[in-house]
PDB file of C-alpha atoms in Angstrom:
ATOM      1  CA  MET A1310       0.000   0.000   0.000  1.00  0.00           C
ATOM      2  CA  ARG A1311       1.397   3.375  -1.051  1.00  0.00           C
ATOM      3  CA  GLU A1312       1.428   5.938   1.763  1.00  0.00           C
ATOM      4  CA  PHE A1313      -1.091   8.751   1.449  1.00  0.00           C
ATOM      5  CA  ASN A1314       0.686  12.019   2.283  1.00  0.00           C
ATOM      6  CA  VAL A1315      -1.285  14.902   0.767  1.00  0.00           C
ATOM      7  CA  SER A1316      -1.017  18.087   2.824  1.00  0.00           C
ATOM      8  CA  ILE A1317      -1.654  21.820   2.782  1.00  0.00           C
ATOM      9  CA  GLU A1318      -0.311  24.729   4.839  1.00  0.00           C
ATOM     10  CA  THR A1319      -1.738  28.076   5.871  1.00  0.00           C
ATOM     11  CA  ASP A1320      -0.016  30.927   7.684  1.00  0.00           C
ATOM     12  CA  ARG A1321      -0.545  29.204  11.047  1.00  0.00           C
ATOM     13  CA  LEU A1322      -1.548  25.618  10.287  1.00  0.00           C
ATOM     14  CA  LEU A1323      -0.333  22.388   8.746  1.00  0.00           C
ATOM     15  CA  ILE A1324      -3.061  20.003   7.613  1.00  0.00           C
ATOM     16  CA  ARG A1325      -1.853  16.485   6.855  1.00  0.00           C
ATOM     17  CA  PRO A1326      -2.568  12.817   7.552  1.00  0.00           C
ATOM     18  CA  LEU A1327      -1.652  11.653  11.035  1.00  0.00           C
ATOM     19  CA  GLU A1328       1.715   9.931  11.337  1.00  0.00           C
ATOM     20  CA  LYS A1329       2.709   7.300  13.876  1.00  0.00           C
ATOM     21  CA  GLU A1330       5.128   9.808  15.442  1.00  0.00           C
ATOM     22  CA  ASP A1331       2.212  12.171  16.233  1.00  0.00           C
ATOM     23  CA  TYR A1332       0.979  10.057  19.134  1.00  0.00           C
ATOM     24  CA  THR A1333       2.223  12.303  21.970  1.00  0.00           C
ATOM     25  CA  LEU A1334       0.953  15.511  20.306  1.00  0.00           C
ATOM     26  CA  TRP A1335      -2.393  13.897  19.497  1.00  0.00           C
ATOM     27  CA  LEU A1336      -2.888  12.421  22.982  1.00  0.00           C
ATOM     28  CA  SER A1337      -1.891  15.685  24.690  1.00  0.00           C
ATOM     29  CA  ALA A1338      -4.538  17.603  22.741  1.00  0.00           C
ATOM     30  CA  PHE A1339      -7.284  15.205  23.834  1.00  0.00           C
ATOM     31  CA  GLU A1340      -6.077  15.116  27.435  1.00  0.00           C
ATOM     32  CA  ASN A1341      -6.091  18.928  27.626  1.00  0.00           C
ATOM     33  CA  ARG A1342      -9.617  19.411  26.363  1.00  0.00           C
ATOM     34  CA  LEU A1343     -11.923  21.555  28.462  1.00  0.00           C
ATOM     35  CA  PRO A1344     -15.234  20.239  29.809  1.00  0.00           C
ATOM     36  CA  SER A1345     -17.990  20.098  27.197  1.00  0.00           C
ATOM     37  CA  GLN A1346     -19.084  23.544  26.022  1.00  0.00           C
ATOM     38  CA  HIS A1347     -22.339  22.418  24.322  1.00  0.00           C
ATOM     39  CA  GLN A1348     -24.183  19.241  23.357  1.00  0.00           C
ATOM     40  CA  TYR A1349     -22.092  18.616  20.220  1.00  0.00           C
ATOM     41  CA  ASP A1350     -18.776  19.077  22.016  1.00  0.00           C
ATOM     42  CA  GLU A1351     -17.520  15.855  23.593  1.00  0.00           C
ATOM     43  CA  GLY A1352     -15.290  17.815  25.953  1.00  0.00           C
ATOM     44  CA  LYS A1353     -13.028  15.620  28.047  1.00  0.00           C
ATOM     45  CA  ILE A1354     -13.111  11.967  27.047  1.00  0.00           C
ATOM     46  CA  ASP A1355     -11.551   8.852  28.514  1.00  0.00           C
ATOM     47  CA  MET A1356      -8.350   8.201  26.565  1.00  0.00           C
ATOM     48  CA  SER A1357      -7.239   5.153  28.570  1.00  0.00           C
ATOM     49  CA  ILE A1358      -7.639   2.754  25.641  1.00  0.00           C
ATOM     50  CA  CYS A1359      -5.656   5.041  23.333  1.00  0.00           C
ATOM     51  CA  THR A1360      -2.245   3.456  23.737  1.00  0.00           C
ATOM     52  CA  LYS A1361       0.628   3.964  21.310  1.00  0.00           C
ATOM     53  CA  ASP A1362      -0.230   0.628  19.656  1.00  0.00           C
ATOM     54  CA  TRP A1363      -3.894   1.647  19.377  1.00  0.00           C
ATOM     55  CA  PHE A1364      -2.819   4.919  17.727  1.00  0.00           C
ATOM     56  CA  VAL A1365      -0.494   3.134  15.274  1.00  0.00           C
ATOM     57  CA  ASP A1366      -3.459   0.960  14.239  1.00  0.00           C
ATOM     58  CA  LEU A1367      -5.569   4.110  13.821  1.00  0.00           C
ATOM     59  CA  VAL A1368      -2.965   5.663  11.516  1.00  0.00           C
ATOM     60  CA  ASP A1369      -2.803   2.416   9.517  1.00  0.00           C
ATOM     61  CA  ARG A1370      -6.627   2.336   9.218  1.00  0.00           C
ATOM     62  CA  HIS A1371      -6.642   5.944   7.998  1.00  0.00           C
ATOM     63  CA  GLN A1372      -3.993   5.082   5.399  1.00  0.00           C
ATOM     64  CA  LYS A1373      -5.979   2.059   4.208  1.00  0.00           C
ATOM     65  CA  LEU A1374      -9.202   4.063   3.890  1.00  0.00           C
ATOM     66  CA  ALA A1375      -7.370   6.753   1.904  1.00  0.00           C
ATOM     67  CA  SER A1376      -5.791   4.153  -0.402  1.00  0.00           C
ATOM     68  CA  GLU A1377      -9.318   2.848  -1.105  1.00  0.00           C
ATOM     69  CA  ASP A1378     -10.603   6.412  -1.782  1.00  0.00           C
ATOM     70  CA  LYS A1379     -13.205   5.955   0.975  1.00  0.00           C
ATOM     71  CA  VAL A1380     -12.187   8.395   3.725  1.00  0.00           C
ATOM     72  CA  TYR A1381      -9.398  10.953   4.062  1.00  0.00           C
ATOM     73  CA  VAL A1382      -8.607  12.038   7.628  1.00  0.00           C
ATOM     74  CA  PHE A1383      -6.258  14.958   8.248  1.00  0.00           C
ATOM     75  CA  GLY A1384      -4.794  16.191  11.487  1.00  0.00           C
ATOM     76  CA  VAL A1385      -4.718  19.953  11.971  1.00  0.00           C
ATOM     77  CA  PHE A1386      -1.470  21.106  13.578  1.00  0.00           C
ATOM     78  CA  ARG A1387      -0.385  24.570  14.690  1.00  0.00           C
ATOM     79  CA  LYS A1388       2.884  25.316  12.891  1.00  0.00           C
ATOM     80  CA  GLU A1389       4.549  27.266  15.720  1.00  0.00           C
ATOM     81  CA  ASP A1390       4.634  24.311  18.150  1.00  0.00           C
ATOM     82  CA  LEU A1391       3.035  21.399  16.215  1.00  0.00           C
ATOM     83  CA  ALA A1392       0.141  21.266  18.706  1.00  0.00           C
ATOM     84  CA  HIS A1393      -2.619  18.991  17.391  1.00  0.00           C
ATOM     85  CA  ILE A1394      -5.634  21.291  17.366  1.00  0.00           C
ATOM     86  CA  GLY A1395      -8.207  19.174  15.545  1.00  0.00           C
ATOM     87  CA  SER A1396      -9.043  17.291  12.392  1.00  0.00           C
ATOM     88  CA  VAL A1397     -10.857  17.496   9.093  1.00  0.00           C
ATOM     89  CA  ASP A1398     -12.090  14.579   7.033  1.00  0.00           C
ATOM     90  CA  PHE A1399     -13.668  13.798   3.684  1.00  0.00           C
ATOM     91  CA  SER A1400     -15.775  10.715   2.974  1.00  0.00           C
ATOM     92  CA  THR A1401     -16.223   9.887  -0.683  1.00  0.00           C
ATOM     93  CA  MET A1402     -19.941   9.651  -1.385  1.00  0.00           C
ATOM     94  CA  LEU A1403     -19.706   8.991  -5.115  1.00  0.00           C
ATOM     95  CA  ARG A1404     -17.008   9.419  -7.760  1.00  0.00           C
ATOM     96  CA  ASP A1405     -17.618   8.895 -11.506  1.00  0.00           C
ATOM     97  CA  GLU A1406     -19.416  11.945 -12.909  1.00  0.00           C
ATOM     98  CA  PHE A1407     -20.249  13.274  -9.415  1.00  0.00           C
ATOM     99  CA  GLN A1408     -16.915  13.622  -7.526  1.00  0.00           C
ATOM    100  CA  TRP A1409     -18.914  14.143  -4.325  1.00  0.00           C
ATOM    101  CA  ALA A1410     -17.784  14.017  -0.677  1.00  0.00           C
ATOM    102  CA  ARG A1411     -19.095  14.594   2.832  1.00  0.00           C
ATOM    103  CA  PHE A1412     -16.936  16.934   4.891  1.00  0.00           C
ATOM    104  CA  GLY A1413     -16.401  16.917   8.652  1.00  0.00           C
ATOM    105  CA  TYR A1414     -14.380  19.169  10.921  1.00  0.00           C
ATOM    106  CA  THR A1415     -13.585  19.458  14.593  1.00  0.00           C
ATOM    107  CA  ILE A1416     -11.309  21.695  16.620  1.00  0.00           C
ATOM    108  CA  HIS A1417     -10.423  20.756  20.201  1.00  0.00           C
ATOM    109  CA  ASN A1418     -12.350  23.135  22.453  1.00  0.00           C
ATOM    110  CA  GLN A1419      -9.230  24.554  24.148  1.00  0.00           C
ATOM    111  CA  PHE A1420      -8.385  26.104  20.734  1.00  0.00           C
ATOM    112  CA  TRP A1421     -11.786  27.648  19.995  1.00  0.00           C
ATOM    113  CA  LEU A1422     -12.341  31.344  19.242  1.00  0.00           C
ATOM    114  CA  GLN A1423      -8.881  31.820  17.732  1.00  0.00           C
ATOM    115  CA  GLY A1424      -9.850  31.497  14.047  1.00  0.00           C
ATOM    116  CA  TYR A1425      -8.312  28.041  13.649  1.00  0.00           C
ATOM    117  CA  GLY A1426     -11.561  26.395  12.550  1.00  0.00           C
ATOM    118  CA  LYS A1427     -12.177  28.825   9.720  1.00  0.00           C
ATOM    119  CA  GLU A1428      -8.536  28.699   8.638  1.00  0.00           C
ATOM    120  CA  ALA A1429      -8.464  24.883   8.682  1.00  0.00           C
ATOM    121  CA  VAL A1430     -11.786  24.457   6.870  1.00  0.00           C
ATOM    122  CA  LYS A1431     -10.901  26.941   4.112  1.00  0.00           C
ATOM    123  CA  ALA A1432      -7.569  25.195   3.509  1.00  0.00           C
ATOM    124  CA  ALA A1433      -9.161  21.741   3.621  1.00  0.00           C
ATOM    125  CA  ILE A1434     -11.714  22.747   0.979  1.00  0.00           C
ATOM    126  CA  THR A1435      -8.871  23.897  -1.271  1.00  0.00           C
ATOM    127  CA  LEU A1436      -7.091  20.587  -0.669  1.00  0.00           C
ATOM    128  CA  ALA A1437     -10.265  18.629  -1.473  1.00  0.00           C
ATOM    129  CA  PHE A1438     -10.775  20.374  -4.791  1.00  0.00           C
ATOM    130  CA  ASN A1439      -7.135  20.618  -5.902  1.00  0.00           C
ATOM    131  CA  LYS A1440      -5.610  17.394  -4.561  1.00  0.00           C
ATOM    132  CA  LEU A1441      -8.468  14.961  -3.909  1.00  0.00           C
ATOM    133  CA  ASN A1442     -10.325  16.014  -7.075  1.00  0.00           C
ATOM    134  CA  TYR A1443     -13.770  16.415  -5.572  1.00  0.00           C
ATOM    135  CA  HIS A1444     -16.272  18.679  -7.316  1.00  0.00           C
ATOM    136  CA  ARG A1445     -18.939  18.879  -4.596  1.00  0.00           C
ATOM    137  CA  ILE A1446     -18.443  18.886  -0.828  1.00  0.00           C
ATOM    138  CA  GLU A1447     -21.279  18.701   1.682  1.00  0.00           C
ATOM    139  CA  ALA A1448     -21.327  19.378   5.407  1.00  0.00           C
ATOM    140  CA  HIS A1449     -24.151  17.575   7.246  1.00  0.00           C
ATOM    141  CA  ILE A1450     -24.997  19.611  10.338  1.00  0.00           C
ATOM    142  CA  ASN A1451     -27.481  19.129  13.189  1.00  0.00           C
ATOM    143  CA  LEU A1452     -30.247  21.721  13.063  1.00  0.00           C
ATOM    144  CA  ASP A1453     -29.191  23.262  16.374  1.00  0.00           C
ATOM    145  CA  ASN A1454     -25.404  23.069  16.028  1.00  0.00           C
ATOM    146  CA  PHE A1455     -25.029  26.822  15.699  1.00  0.00           C
ATOM    147  CA  PRO A1456     -21.209  26.964  15.958  1.00  0.00           C
ATOM    148  CA  SER A1457     -20.890  24.515  13.047  1.00  0.00           C
ATOM    149  CA  ILE A1458     -23.501  26.385  11.007  1.00  0.00           C
ATOM    150  CA  LYS A1459     -21.692  29.674  11.607  1.00  0.00           C
ATOM    151  CA  LEU A1460     -18.373  28.139  10.556  1.00  0.00           C
ATOM    152  CA  ALA A1461     -19.855  26.597   7.387  1.00  0.00           C
ATOM    153  CA  GLU A1462     -21.388  29.923   6.388  1.00  0.00           C
ATOM    154  CA  SER A1463     -18.175  31.839   7.163  1.00  0.00           C
ATOM    155  CA  VAL A1464     -16.260  29.788   4.575  1.00  0.00           C
ATOM    156  CA  CYS A1465     -18.944  30.249   1.889  1.00  0.00           C
ATOM    157  CA  LEU A1466     -20.692  26.898   2.112  1.00  0.00           C
ATOM    158  CA  GLN A1467     -24.235  27.430   0.900  1.00  0.00           C
ATOM    159  CA  PHE A1468     -27.355  26.154   2.632  1.00  0.00           C
ATOM    160  CA  GLU A1469     -29.113  23.700   0.336  1.00  0.00           C
ATOM    161  CA  CYS A1470     -31.825  21.887   2.279  1.00  0.00           C
ATOM    162  CA  ILE A1471     -32.897  19.965   5.339  1.00  0.00           C
ATOM    163  CA  ARG A1472     -32.665  16.209   4.854  1.00  0.00           C
ATOM    164  CA  LYS A1473     -35.359  14.590   6.975  1.00  0.00           C
ATOM    165  CA  GLY A1474     -34.466  11.572   9.099  1.00  0.00           C
ATOM    166  CA  PHE A1475     -31.029  11.619   7.523  1.00  0.00           C
ATOM    167  CA  ILE A1476     -28.563  10.360  10.165  1.00  0.00           C
ATOM    168  CA  TYR A1477     -29.069   7.920  13.030  1.00  0.00           C
ATOM    169  CA  GLU A1478     -27.568   9.399  16.180  1.00  0.00           C
ATOM    170  CA  PHE A1479     -28.502   9.655  19.844  1.00  0.00           C
ATOM    171  CA  ASP A1480     -30.802   6.621  19.331  1.00  0.00           C
ATOM    172  CA  GLU A1481     -33.028   8.236  16.707  1.00  0.00           C
ATOM    173  CA  TRP A1482     -33.082   9.387  13.112  1.00  0.00           C
ATOM    174  CA  LYS A1483     -32.181  13.081  13.000  1.00  0.00           C
ATOM    175  CA  ASP A1484     -32.787  15.776  10.405  1.00  0.00           C
ATOM    176  CA  HIS A1485     -29.661  17.526   9.153  1.00  0.00           C
ATOM    177  CA  LEU A1486     -28.936  20.780   7.404  1.00  0.00           C
ATOM    178  CA  ILE A1487     -27.013  20.313   4.169  1.00  0.00           C
ATOM    179  CA  TYR A1488     -24.428  22.932   3.315  1.00  0.00           C
ATOM    180  CA  TYR A1489     -22.399  22.549   0.139  1.00  0.00           C
ATOM    181  CA  ILE A1490     -19.724  24.061  -2.041  1.00  0.00           C
ATOM    182  CA  ASN A1491     -18.725  23.152  -5.590  1.00  0.00           C
ATOM    183  CA  SER A1492     -15.338  23.570  -7.204  1.00  0.00           C
ATOM    184  CA  LYS A1493     -15.134  26.606  -9.404  1.00  0.00           C
TER     185      LYS A1493
END
């Protein structure tokens, strides 16, 4: 399997696949999370199962998914100190004449309100169009996830519709807002 190593940089951030050597940076970011700030923020989570071996397997799984063109997961790192501040991911929905992906993003809550989310998402969209060759990217957002909605709108994703009973979460089928952007 050929290693997937697509990346992009901004003024403050490096966005690239996780590497096995990132374990300490990655674990530190999760361990330093603040308590949950709202219902869609996991806040502090139990990381006891996340050993070095577990992380190496995670990196290998990400590489395999990328090699199969199924899912691309990128760590978001602050360039000044290589702090792991979050992640972005793309799941291929359909290729062929569609070139369509679902887009997800998360920034650890200790790094919120510093512009990292907007900077990471804008760069990731560029990466998706220019290096992963997607034409359409969708963000699927809970109706009341206002921080995610605000971020999507701030990077020019357009509201398209509400998909009814779209995703099964919290033990029920939930409606989701669909925001999208197409390559130019």
